[in-house]
mmCIF file of C-alpha atoms and ligand atoms in Angstrom:
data_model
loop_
_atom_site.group_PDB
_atom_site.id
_atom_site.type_symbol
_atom_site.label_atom_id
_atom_site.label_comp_id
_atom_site.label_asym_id
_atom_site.label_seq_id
_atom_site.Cartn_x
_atom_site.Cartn_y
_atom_site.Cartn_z
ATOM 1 C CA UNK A 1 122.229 89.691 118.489
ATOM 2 C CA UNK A 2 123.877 86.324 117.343
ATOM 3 C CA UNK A 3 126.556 85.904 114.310
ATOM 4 C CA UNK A 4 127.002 82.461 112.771
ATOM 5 C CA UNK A 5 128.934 82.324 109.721
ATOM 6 C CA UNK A 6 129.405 79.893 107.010
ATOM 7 C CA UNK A 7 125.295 78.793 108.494
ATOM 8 C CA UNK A 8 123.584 76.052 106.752
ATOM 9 C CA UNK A 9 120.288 77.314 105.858
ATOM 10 C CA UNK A 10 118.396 74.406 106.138
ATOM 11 C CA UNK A 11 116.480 74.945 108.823
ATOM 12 C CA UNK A 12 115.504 78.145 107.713
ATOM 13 C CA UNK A 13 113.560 77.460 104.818
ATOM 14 C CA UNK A 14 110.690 75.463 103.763
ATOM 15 C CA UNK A 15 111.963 74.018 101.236
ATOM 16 C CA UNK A 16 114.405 72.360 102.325
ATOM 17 C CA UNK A 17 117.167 73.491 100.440
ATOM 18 C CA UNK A 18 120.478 72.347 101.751
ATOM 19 C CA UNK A 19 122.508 75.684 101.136
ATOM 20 C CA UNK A 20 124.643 77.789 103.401
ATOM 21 C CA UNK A 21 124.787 81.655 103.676
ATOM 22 C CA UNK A 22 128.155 83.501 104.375
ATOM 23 C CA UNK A 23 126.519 85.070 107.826
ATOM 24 C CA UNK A 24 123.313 85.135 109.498
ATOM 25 C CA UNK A 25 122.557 87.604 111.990
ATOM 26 C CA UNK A 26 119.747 86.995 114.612
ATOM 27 C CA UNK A 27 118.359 90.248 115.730
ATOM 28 C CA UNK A 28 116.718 90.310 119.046
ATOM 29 C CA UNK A 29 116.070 93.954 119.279
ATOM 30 C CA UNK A 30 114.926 96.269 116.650
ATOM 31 C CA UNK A 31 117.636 99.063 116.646
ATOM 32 C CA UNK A 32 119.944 96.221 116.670
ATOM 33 C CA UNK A 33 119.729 97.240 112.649
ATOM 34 C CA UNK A 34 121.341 100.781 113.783
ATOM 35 C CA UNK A 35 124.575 99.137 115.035
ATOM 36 C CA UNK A 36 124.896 96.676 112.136
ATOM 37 C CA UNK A 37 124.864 99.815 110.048
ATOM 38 C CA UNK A 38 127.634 101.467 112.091
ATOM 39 C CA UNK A 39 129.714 98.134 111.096
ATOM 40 C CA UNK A 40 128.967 98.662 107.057
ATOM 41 C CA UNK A 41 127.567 95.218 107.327
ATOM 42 C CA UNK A 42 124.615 97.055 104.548
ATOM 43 C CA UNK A 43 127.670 97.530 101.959
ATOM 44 C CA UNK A 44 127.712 94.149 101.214
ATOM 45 C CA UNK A 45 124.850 91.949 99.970
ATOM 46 C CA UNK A 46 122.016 91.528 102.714
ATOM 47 C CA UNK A 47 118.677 89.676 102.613
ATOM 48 C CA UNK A 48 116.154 89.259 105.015
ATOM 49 C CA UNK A 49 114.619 86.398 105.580
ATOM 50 C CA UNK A 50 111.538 85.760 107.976
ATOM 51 C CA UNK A 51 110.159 82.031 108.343
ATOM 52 C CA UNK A 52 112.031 81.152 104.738
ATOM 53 C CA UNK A 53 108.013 79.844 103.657
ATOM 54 C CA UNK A 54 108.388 82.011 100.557
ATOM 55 C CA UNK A 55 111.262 81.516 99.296
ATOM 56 C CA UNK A 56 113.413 79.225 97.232
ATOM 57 C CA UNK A 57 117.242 79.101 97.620
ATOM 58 C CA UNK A 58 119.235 78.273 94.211
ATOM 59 C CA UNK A 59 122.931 78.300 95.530
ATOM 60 C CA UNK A 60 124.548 79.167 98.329
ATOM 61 C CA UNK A 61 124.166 82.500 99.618
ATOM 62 C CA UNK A 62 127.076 84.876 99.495
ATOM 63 C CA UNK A 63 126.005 87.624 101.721
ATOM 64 C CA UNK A 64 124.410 88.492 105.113
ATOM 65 C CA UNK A 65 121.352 86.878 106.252
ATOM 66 C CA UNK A 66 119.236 89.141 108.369
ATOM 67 C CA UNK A 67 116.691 87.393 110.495
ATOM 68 C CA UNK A 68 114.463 88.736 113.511
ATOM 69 C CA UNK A 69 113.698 86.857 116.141
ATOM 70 C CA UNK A 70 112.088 89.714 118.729
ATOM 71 C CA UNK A 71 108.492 88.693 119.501
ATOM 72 C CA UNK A 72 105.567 90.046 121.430
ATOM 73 C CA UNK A 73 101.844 91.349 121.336
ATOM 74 C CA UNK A 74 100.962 94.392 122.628
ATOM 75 C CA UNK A 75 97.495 95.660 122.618
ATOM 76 C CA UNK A 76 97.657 99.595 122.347
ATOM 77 C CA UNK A 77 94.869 100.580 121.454
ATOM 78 C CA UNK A 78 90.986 99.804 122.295
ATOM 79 C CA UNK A 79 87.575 101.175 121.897
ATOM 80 C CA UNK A 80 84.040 99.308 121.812
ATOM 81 C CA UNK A 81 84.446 98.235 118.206
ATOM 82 C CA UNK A 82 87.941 97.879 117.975
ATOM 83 C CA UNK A 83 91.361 97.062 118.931
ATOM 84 C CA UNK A 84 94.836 97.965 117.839
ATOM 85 C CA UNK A 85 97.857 95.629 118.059
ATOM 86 C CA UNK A 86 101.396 96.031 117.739
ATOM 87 C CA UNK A 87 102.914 92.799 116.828
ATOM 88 C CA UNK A 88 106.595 92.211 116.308
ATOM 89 C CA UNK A 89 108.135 90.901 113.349
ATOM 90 C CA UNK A 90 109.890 87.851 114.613
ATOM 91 C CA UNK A 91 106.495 86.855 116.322
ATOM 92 C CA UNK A 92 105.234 83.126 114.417
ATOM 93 C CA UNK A 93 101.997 84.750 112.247
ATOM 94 C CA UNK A 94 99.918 81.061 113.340
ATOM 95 C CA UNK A 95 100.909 82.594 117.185
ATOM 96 C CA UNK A 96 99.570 85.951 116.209
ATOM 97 C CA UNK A 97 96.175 83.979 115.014
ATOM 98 C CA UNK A 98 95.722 81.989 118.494
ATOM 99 C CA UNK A 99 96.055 84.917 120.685
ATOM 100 C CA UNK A 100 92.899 86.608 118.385
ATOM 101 C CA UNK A 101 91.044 83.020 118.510
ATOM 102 C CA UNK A 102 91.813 83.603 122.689
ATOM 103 C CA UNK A 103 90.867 87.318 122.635
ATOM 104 C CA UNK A 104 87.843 86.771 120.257
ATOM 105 C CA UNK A 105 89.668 89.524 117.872
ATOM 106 C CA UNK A 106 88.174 88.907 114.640
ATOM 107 C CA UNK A 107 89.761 90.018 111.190
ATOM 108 C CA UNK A 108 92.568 87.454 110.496
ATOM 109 C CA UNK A 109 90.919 83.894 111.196
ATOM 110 C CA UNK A 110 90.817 82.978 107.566
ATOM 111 C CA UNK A 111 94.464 83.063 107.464
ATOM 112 C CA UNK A 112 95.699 80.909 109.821
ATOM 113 C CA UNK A 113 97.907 78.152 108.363
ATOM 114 C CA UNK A 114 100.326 80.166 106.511
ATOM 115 C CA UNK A 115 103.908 79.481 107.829
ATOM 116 C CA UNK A 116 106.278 82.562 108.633
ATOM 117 C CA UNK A 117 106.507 85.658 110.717
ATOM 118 C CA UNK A 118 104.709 88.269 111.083
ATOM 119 C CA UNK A 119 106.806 90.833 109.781
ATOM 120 C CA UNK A 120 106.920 89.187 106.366
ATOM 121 C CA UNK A 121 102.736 88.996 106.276
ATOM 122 C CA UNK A 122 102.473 93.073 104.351
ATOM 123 C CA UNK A 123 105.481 92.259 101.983
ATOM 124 C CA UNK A 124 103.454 89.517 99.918
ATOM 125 C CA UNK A 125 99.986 90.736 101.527
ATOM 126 C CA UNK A 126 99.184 87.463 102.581
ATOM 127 C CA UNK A 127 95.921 86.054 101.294
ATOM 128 C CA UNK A 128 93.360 83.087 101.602
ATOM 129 C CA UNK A 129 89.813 82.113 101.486
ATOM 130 C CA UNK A 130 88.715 85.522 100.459
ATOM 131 C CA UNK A 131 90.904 87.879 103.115
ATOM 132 C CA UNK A 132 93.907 89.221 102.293
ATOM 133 C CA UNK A 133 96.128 90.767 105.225
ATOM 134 C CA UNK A 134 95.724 94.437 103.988
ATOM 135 C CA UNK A 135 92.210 94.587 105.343
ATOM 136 C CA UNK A 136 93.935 94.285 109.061
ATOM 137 C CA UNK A 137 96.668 96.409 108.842
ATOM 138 C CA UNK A 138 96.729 99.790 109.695
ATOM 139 C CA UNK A 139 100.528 100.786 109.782
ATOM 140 C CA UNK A 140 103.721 99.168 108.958
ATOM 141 C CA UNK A 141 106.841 100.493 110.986
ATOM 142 C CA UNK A 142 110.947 99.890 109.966
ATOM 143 C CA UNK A 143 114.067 100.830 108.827
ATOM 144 C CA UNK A 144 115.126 101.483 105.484
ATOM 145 C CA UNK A 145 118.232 99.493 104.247
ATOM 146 C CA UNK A 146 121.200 100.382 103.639
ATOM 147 C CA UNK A 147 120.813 104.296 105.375
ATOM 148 C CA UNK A 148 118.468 102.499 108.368
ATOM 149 C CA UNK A 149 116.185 105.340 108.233
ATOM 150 C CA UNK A 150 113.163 105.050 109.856
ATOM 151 C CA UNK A 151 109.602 104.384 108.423
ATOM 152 C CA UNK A 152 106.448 104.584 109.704
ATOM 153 C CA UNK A 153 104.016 103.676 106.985
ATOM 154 C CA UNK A 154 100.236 103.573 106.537
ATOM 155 C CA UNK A 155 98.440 100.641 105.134
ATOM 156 C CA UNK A 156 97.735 103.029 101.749
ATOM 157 C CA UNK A 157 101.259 104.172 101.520
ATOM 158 C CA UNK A 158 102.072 99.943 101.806
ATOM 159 C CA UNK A 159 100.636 100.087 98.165
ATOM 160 C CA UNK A 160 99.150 96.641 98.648
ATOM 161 C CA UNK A 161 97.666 94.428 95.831
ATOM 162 C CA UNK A 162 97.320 90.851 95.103
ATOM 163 C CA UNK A 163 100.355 89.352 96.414
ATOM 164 C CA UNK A 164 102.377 92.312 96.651
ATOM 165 C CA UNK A 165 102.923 95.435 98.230
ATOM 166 C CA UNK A 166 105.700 98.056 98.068
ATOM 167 C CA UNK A 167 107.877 96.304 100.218
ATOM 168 C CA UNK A 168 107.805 93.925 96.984
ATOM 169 C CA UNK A 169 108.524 96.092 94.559
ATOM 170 C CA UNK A 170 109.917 99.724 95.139
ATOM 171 C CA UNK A 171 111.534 98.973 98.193
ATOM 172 C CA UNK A 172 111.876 95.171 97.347
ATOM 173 C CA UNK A 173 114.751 93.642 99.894
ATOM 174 C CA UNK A 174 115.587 96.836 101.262
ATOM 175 C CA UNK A 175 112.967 97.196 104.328
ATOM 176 C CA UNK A 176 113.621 95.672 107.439
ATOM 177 C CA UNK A 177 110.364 95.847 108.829
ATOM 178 C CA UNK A 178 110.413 95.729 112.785
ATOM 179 C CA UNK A 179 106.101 96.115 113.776
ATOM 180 C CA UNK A 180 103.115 95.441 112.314
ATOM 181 C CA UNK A 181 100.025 97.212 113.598
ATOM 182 C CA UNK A 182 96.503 95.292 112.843
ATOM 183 C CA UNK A 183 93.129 96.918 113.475
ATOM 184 C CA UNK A 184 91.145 94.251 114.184
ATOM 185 C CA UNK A 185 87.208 93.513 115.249
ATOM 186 C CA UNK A 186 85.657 93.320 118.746
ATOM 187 C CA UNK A 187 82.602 92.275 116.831
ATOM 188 C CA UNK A 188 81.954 89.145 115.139
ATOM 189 C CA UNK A 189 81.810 89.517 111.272
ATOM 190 C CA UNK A 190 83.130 86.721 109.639
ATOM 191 C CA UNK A 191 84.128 86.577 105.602
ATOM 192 C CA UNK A 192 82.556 83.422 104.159
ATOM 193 C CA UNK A 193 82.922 84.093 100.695
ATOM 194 C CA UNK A 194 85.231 81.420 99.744
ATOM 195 C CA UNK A 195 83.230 78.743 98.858
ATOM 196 C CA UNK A 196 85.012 75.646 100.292
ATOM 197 C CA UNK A 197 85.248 77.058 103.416
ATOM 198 C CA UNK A 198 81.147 77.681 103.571
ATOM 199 C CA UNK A 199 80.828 74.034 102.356
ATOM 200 C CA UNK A 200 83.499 73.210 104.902
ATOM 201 C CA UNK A 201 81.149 74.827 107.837
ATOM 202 C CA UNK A 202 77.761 73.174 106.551
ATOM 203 C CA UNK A 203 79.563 69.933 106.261
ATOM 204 C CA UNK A 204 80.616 70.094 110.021
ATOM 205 C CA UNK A 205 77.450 71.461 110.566
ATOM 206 C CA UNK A 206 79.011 74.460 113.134
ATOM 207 C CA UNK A 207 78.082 77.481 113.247
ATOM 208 C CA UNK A 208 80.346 80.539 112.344
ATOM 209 C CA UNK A 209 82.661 81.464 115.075
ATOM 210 C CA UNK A 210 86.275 82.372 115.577
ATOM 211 C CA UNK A 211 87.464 78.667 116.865
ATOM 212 C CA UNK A 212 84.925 76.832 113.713
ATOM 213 C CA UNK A 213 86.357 78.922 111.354
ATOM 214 C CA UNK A 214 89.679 78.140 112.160
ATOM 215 C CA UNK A 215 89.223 74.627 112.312
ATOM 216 C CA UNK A 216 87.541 74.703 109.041
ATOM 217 C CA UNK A 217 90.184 76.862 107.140
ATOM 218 C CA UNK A 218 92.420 74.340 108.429
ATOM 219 C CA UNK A 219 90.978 71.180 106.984
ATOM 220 C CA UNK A 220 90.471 73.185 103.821
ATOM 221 C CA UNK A 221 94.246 73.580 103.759
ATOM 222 C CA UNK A 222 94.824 70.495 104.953
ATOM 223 C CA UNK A 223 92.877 68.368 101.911
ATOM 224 C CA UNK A 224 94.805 70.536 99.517
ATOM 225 C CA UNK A 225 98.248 71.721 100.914
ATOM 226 C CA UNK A 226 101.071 69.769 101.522
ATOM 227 C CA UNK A 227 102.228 69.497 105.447
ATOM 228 C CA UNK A 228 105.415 71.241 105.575
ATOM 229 C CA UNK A 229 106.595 69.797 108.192
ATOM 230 C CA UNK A 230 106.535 66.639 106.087
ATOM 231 C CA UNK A 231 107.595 67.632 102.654
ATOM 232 C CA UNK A 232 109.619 70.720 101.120
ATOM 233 C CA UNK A 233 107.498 73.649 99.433
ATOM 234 C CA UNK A 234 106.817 77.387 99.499
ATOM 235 C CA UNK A 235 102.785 76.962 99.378
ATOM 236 C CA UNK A 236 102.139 78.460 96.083
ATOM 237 C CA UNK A 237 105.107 78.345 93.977
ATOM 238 C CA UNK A 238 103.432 80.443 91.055
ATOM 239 C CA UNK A 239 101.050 83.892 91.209
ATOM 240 C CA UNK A 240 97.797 83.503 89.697
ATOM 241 C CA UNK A 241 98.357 85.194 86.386
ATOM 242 C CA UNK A 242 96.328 88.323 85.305
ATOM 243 C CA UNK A 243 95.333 88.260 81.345
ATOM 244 C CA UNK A 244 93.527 90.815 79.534
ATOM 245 C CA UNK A 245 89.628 90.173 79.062
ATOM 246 C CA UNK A 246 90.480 89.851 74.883
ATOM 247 C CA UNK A 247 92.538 87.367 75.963
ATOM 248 C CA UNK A 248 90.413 85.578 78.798
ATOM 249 C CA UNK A 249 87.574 85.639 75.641
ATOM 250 C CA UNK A 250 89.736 83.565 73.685
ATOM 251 C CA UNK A 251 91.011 81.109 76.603
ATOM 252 C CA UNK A 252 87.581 80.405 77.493
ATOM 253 C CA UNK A 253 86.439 79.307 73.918
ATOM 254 C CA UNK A 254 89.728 77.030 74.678
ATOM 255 C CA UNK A 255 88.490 75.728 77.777
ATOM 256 C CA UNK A 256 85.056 76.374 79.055
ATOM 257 C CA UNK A 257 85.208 75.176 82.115
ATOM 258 C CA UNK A 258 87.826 78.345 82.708
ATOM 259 C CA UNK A 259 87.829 79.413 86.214
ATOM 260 C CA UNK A 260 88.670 83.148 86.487
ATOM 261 C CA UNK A 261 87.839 86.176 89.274
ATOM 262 C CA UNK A 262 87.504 89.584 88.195
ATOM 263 C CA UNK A 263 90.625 91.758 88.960
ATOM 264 C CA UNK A 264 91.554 95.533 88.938
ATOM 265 C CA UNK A 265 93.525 95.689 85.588
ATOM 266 C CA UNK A 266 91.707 91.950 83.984
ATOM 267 C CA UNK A 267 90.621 89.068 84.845
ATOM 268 C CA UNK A 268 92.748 86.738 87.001
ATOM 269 C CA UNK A 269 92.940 83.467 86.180
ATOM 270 C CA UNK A 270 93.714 79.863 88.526
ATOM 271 C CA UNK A 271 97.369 78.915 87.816
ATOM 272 C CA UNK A 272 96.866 75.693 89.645
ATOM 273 C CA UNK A 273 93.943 74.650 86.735
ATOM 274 C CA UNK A 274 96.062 76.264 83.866
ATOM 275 C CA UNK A 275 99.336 73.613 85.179
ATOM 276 C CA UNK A 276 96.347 71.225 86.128
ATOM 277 C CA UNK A 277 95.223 71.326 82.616
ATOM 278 C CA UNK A 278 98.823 71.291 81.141
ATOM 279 C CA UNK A 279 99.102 67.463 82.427
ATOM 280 C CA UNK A 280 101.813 68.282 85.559
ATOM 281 C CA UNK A 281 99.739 68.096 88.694
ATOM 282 C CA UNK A 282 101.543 64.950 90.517
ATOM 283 C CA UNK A 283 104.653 64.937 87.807
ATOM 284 C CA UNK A 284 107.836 63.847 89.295
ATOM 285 C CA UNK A 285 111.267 64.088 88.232
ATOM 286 C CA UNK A 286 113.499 62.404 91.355
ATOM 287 C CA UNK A 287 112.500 64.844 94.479
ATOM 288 C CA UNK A 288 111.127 67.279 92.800
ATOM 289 C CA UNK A 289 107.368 67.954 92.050
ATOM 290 C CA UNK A 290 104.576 69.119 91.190
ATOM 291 C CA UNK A 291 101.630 68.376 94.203
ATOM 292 C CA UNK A 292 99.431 65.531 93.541
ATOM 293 C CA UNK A 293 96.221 67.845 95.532
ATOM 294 C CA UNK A 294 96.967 71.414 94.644
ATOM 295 C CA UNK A 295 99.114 72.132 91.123
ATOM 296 C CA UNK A 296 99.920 75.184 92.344
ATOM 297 C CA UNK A 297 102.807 74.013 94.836
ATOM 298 C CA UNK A 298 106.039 72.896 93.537
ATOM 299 C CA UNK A 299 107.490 70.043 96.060
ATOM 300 C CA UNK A 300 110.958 68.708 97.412
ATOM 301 C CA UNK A 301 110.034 65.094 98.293
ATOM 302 C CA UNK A 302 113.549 64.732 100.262
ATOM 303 C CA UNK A 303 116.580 65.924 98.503
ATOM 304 C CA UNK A 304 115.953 67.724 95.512
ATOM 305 C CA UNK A 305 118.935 70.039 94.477
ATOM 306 C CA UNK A 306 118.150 73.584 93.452
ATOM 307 C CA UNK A 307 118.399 72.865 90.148
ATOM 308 C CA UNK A 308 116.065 70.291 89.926
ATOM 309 C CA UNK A 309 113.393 72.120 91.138
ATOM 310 C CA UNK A 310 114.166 74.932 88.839
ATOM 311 C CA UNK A 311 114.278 72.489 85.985
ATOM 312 C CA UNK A 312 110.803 71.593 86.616
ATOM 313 C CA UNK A 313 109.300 74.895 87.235
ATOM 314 C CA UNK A 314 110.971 76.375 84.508
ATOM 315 C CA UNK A 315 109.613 73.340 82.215
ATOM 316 C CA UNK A 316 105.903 74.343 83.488
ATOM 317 C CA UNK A 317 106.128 77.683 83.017
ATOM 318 C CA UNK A 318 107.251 77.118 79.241
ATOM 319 C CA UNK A 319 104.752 74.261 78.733
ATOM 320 C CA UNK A 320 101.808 76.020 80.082
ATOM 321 C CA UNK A 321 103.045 79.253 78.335
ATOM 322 C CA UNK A 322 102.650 76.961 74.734
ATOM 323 C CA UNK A 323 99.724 75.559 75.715
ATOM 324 C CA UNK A 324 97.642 78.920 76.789
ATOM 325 C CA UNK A 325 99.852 81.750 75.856
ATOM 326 C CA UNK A 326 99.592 82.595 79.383
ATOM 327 C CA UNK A 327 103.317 83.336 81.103
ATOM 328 C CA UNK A 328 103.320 81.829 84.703
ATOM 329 C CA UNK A 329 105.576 84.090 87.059
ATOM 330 C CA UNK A 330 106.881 82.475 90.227
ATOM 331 C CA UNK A 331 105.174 83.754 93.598
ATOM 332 C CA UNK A 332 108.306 82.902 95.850
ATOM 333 C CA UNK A 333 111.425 84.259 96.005
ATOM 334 C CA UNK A 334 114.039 82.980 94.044
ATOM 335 C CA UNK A 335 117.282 83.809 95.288
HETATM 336 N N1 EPU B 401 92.508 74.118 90.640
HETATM 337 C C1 EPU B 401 92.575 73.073 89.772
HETATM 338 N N2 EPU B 401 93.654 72.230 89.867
HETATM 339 C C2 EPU B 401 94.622 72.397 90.784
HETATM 340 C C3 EPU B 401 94.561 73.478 91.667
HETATM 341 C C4 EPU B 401 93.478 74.335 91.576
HETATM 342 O O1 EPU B 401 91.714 72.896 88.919
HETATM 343 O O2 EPU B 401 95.546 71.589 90.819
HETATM 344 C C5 EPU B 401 91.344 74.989 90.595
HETATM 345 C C6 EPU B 401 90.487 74.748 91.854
HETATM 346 O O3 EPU B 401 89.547 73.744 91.648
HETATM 347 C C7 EPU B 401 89.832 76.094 92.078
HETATM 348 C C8 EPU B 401 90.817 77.086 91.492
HETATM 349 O O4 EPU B 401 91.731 76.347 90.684
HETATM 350 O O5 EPU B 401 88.627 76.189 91.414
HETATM 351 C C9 EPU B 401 91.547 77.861 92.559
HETATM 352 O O6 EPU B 401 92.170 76.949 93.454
HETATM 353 P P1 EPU B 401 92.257 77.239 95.028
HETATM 354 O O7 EPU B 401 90.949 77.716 95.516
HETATM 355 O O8 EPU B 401 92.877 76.069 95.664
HETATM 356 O O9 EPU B 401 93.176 78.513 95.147
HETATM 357 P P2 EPU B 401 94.411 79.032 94.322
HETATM 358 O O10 EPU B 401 93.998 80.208 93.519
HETATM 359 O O11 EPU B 401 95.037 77.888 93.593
HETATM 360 C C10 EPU B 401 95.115 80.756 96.155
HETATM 361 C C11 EPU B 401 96.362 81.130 96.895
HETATM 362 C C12 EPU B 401 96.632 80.148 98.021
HETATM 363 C C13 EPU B 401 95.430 80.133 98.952
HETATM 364 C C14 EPU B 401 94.191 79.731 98.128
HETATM 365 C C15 EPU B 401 92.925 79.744 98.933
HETATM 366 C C16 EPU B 401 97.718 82.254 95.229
HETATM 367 C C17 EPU B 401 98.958 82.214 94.405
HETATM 368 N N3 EPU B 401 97.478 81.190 95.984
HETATM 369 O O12 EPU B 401 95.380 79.504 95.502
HETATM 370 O O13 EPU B 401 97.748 80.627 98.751
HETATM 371 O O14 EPU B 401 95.602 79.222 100.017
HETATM 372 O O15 EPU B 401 94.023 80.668 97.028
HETATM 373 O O16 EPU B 401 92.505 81.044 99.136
HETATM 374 O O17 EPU B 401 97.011 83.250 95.192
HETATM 375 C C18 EPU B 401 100.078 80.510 99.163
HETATM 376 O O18 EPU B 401 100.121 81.691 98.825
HETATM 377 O O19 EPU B 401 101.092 79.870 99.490
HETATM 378 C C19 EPU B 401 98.792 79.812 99.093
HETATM 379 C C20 EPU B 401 98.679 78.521 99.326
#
């Protein structure tokens, strides 16, 4: 493993926030974890961080940084149908996507784009154009922090739902996930539910197939994301908010043009039209923003502080809250 201390962060996350963290510890084995729990390193504050895509760094962090960087695919598993991978965390998730395009695995094509690792995909359940990660994973093995027991969960005991899982919640900051296993397709079946990405397809007139697809999702993202590579973000700095139906009733004699999908527990609305709507999309204040193409993504143009980005989403939040009644709640992490 590596130890840097007093390590400027900057590099680590997508944002771009210029902060520093006490110590960050690059694992390159697994049971590394074992031994840093031998040194009490767990008895002082710890977060893990993957690809830093998802997560937004206020001040300077005053604790351990724990970040794996083991990699590798292993197919363990295979019948007709079907194959089984074991991926590890520190593995890039877009690598994870071009070995399936290679292998003609199908299951996970719709997702490629989205920046980070691998073992941070079940913690948010990853989702876009209509697939969410859950529907490819089939077991979810690491340590529990501070005691570094092992776990060995399946995908129902993961407790996934929209953007979140258990490793969000219950055990939020305290799993150090190590594998991912994915069940994925031998077959081609393809999910073309999300409408852009259809239109996307009949508009380069290609047929559905593992490389199209992934071409497509990518100009999809690509018309409506920001490059990170270019500017600082998170992707989608908000969750889409879940209101009652009472209340969607009301909204939509508000606004008729409502967009809105049906969810478990309500009806989930489009935070990106709701902050759309609300007059920010392409606001500035200095470097930080909201994104001219996609409302959704709060931006660092260059050198926004902390604050200032804070400032602003905290100012949308309220806003949209006293425009709709409907309370925005961040999707990264704020730290
Ligand atoms: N919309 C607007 N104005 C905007 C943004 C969106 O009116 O500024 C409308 C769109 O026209 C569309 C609807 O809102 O009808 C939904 O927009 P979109 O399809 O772009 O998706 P989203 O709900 O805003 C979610 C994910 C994205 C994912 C896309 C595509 C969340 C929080 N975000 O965004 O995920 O790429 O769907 O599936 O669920 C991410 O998590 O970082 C991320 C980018």
């Amino acid at each position: 493993m590596k130890i840097s201390d007093n390590y400027s962060l900057l590099a680590h996350n997508t944002f771009k926030m210029q902060v520093s963290c006490r110590r960050f510890i690059e694992l390159e084995r697994p049971e590394e974890i074992v031994s840093l729990a031998a040194q009490h390193i767990f008895e002082q504050p710890f977060y893990i961080l993957g690809g830093g895509s998802n997560v937004l760094f206020t001040r300077d962090y005053e604790g351990v940084i724990l970040h794996p960087v083991f990699k590798g695919i292993e197919l363990i598993k295979e019948d007709e149908q079907t194959i089984t991978l074991r991926v590890a965390a520190g593995t890039e998730w877009e690598s994870l996507i071009e070995y399936c395009v290679e292998n003609q695995y199908y299951g996970l094509e719709n997702l490629t784009g989205i920046p980070g690792l691998v073992g941070s995909a079940p913690v948010q359940n990853i989702g876009a154009y209509g697939m969410e990660v859950k529907d490819s994973i089939l077991t979810v093995e690491g340590y529990l922090l501070p005691s570094v027991e092992p776990i060995c969960y399946s995908a129902e005991d993961c407790r996934f739902g929209y953007r979140s899982s258990l490793f969000k919640t219950e055990l939020k900051g305290r799993c150090f996930i190590t594998y991912v296993y994915f069940k994925l397709s031998k077959e081609p079946h393809f999910n073309l539910t999300y409408k852009a990405l259809s239109e996307e397809l009949a508009r380069q007139q290609v047929k559905p197939t593992l490389e199209n697809i992934v071409r497509c999702v990518r100009s999809v993202r690509d018309s409506k994301l920001p490059d990170i590579t270019q500017i600082g973000c998170a992707g989608s700095f908000f969750q889409n908010p879940i209101v009652s139906e009472e209340q969607f009733e009301q909204l939509h004699q508000q606004c008729s043009d409502l967009i809105s999908y049906p969810a478990a527990n309500g009806v989930k609305l489009a935070a990106g039209q709701l902050i759309d709507k609300a007059g920010w999309k392409g606001h500035r204040e200095g470097d930080a923003g909201i994104y001219p193409k996609q409302a959704l993504v709060v931006v660092n143009y260059g050198q926004a502080h902390p604050e200032e980005i804070c400032q602003l989403y905290e100012k949308v939040i309220s806003d949209v809250y006293n425009k709709f009644k409907v309370l925005l709640r961040p999707e990264v992490n704020i730290i």
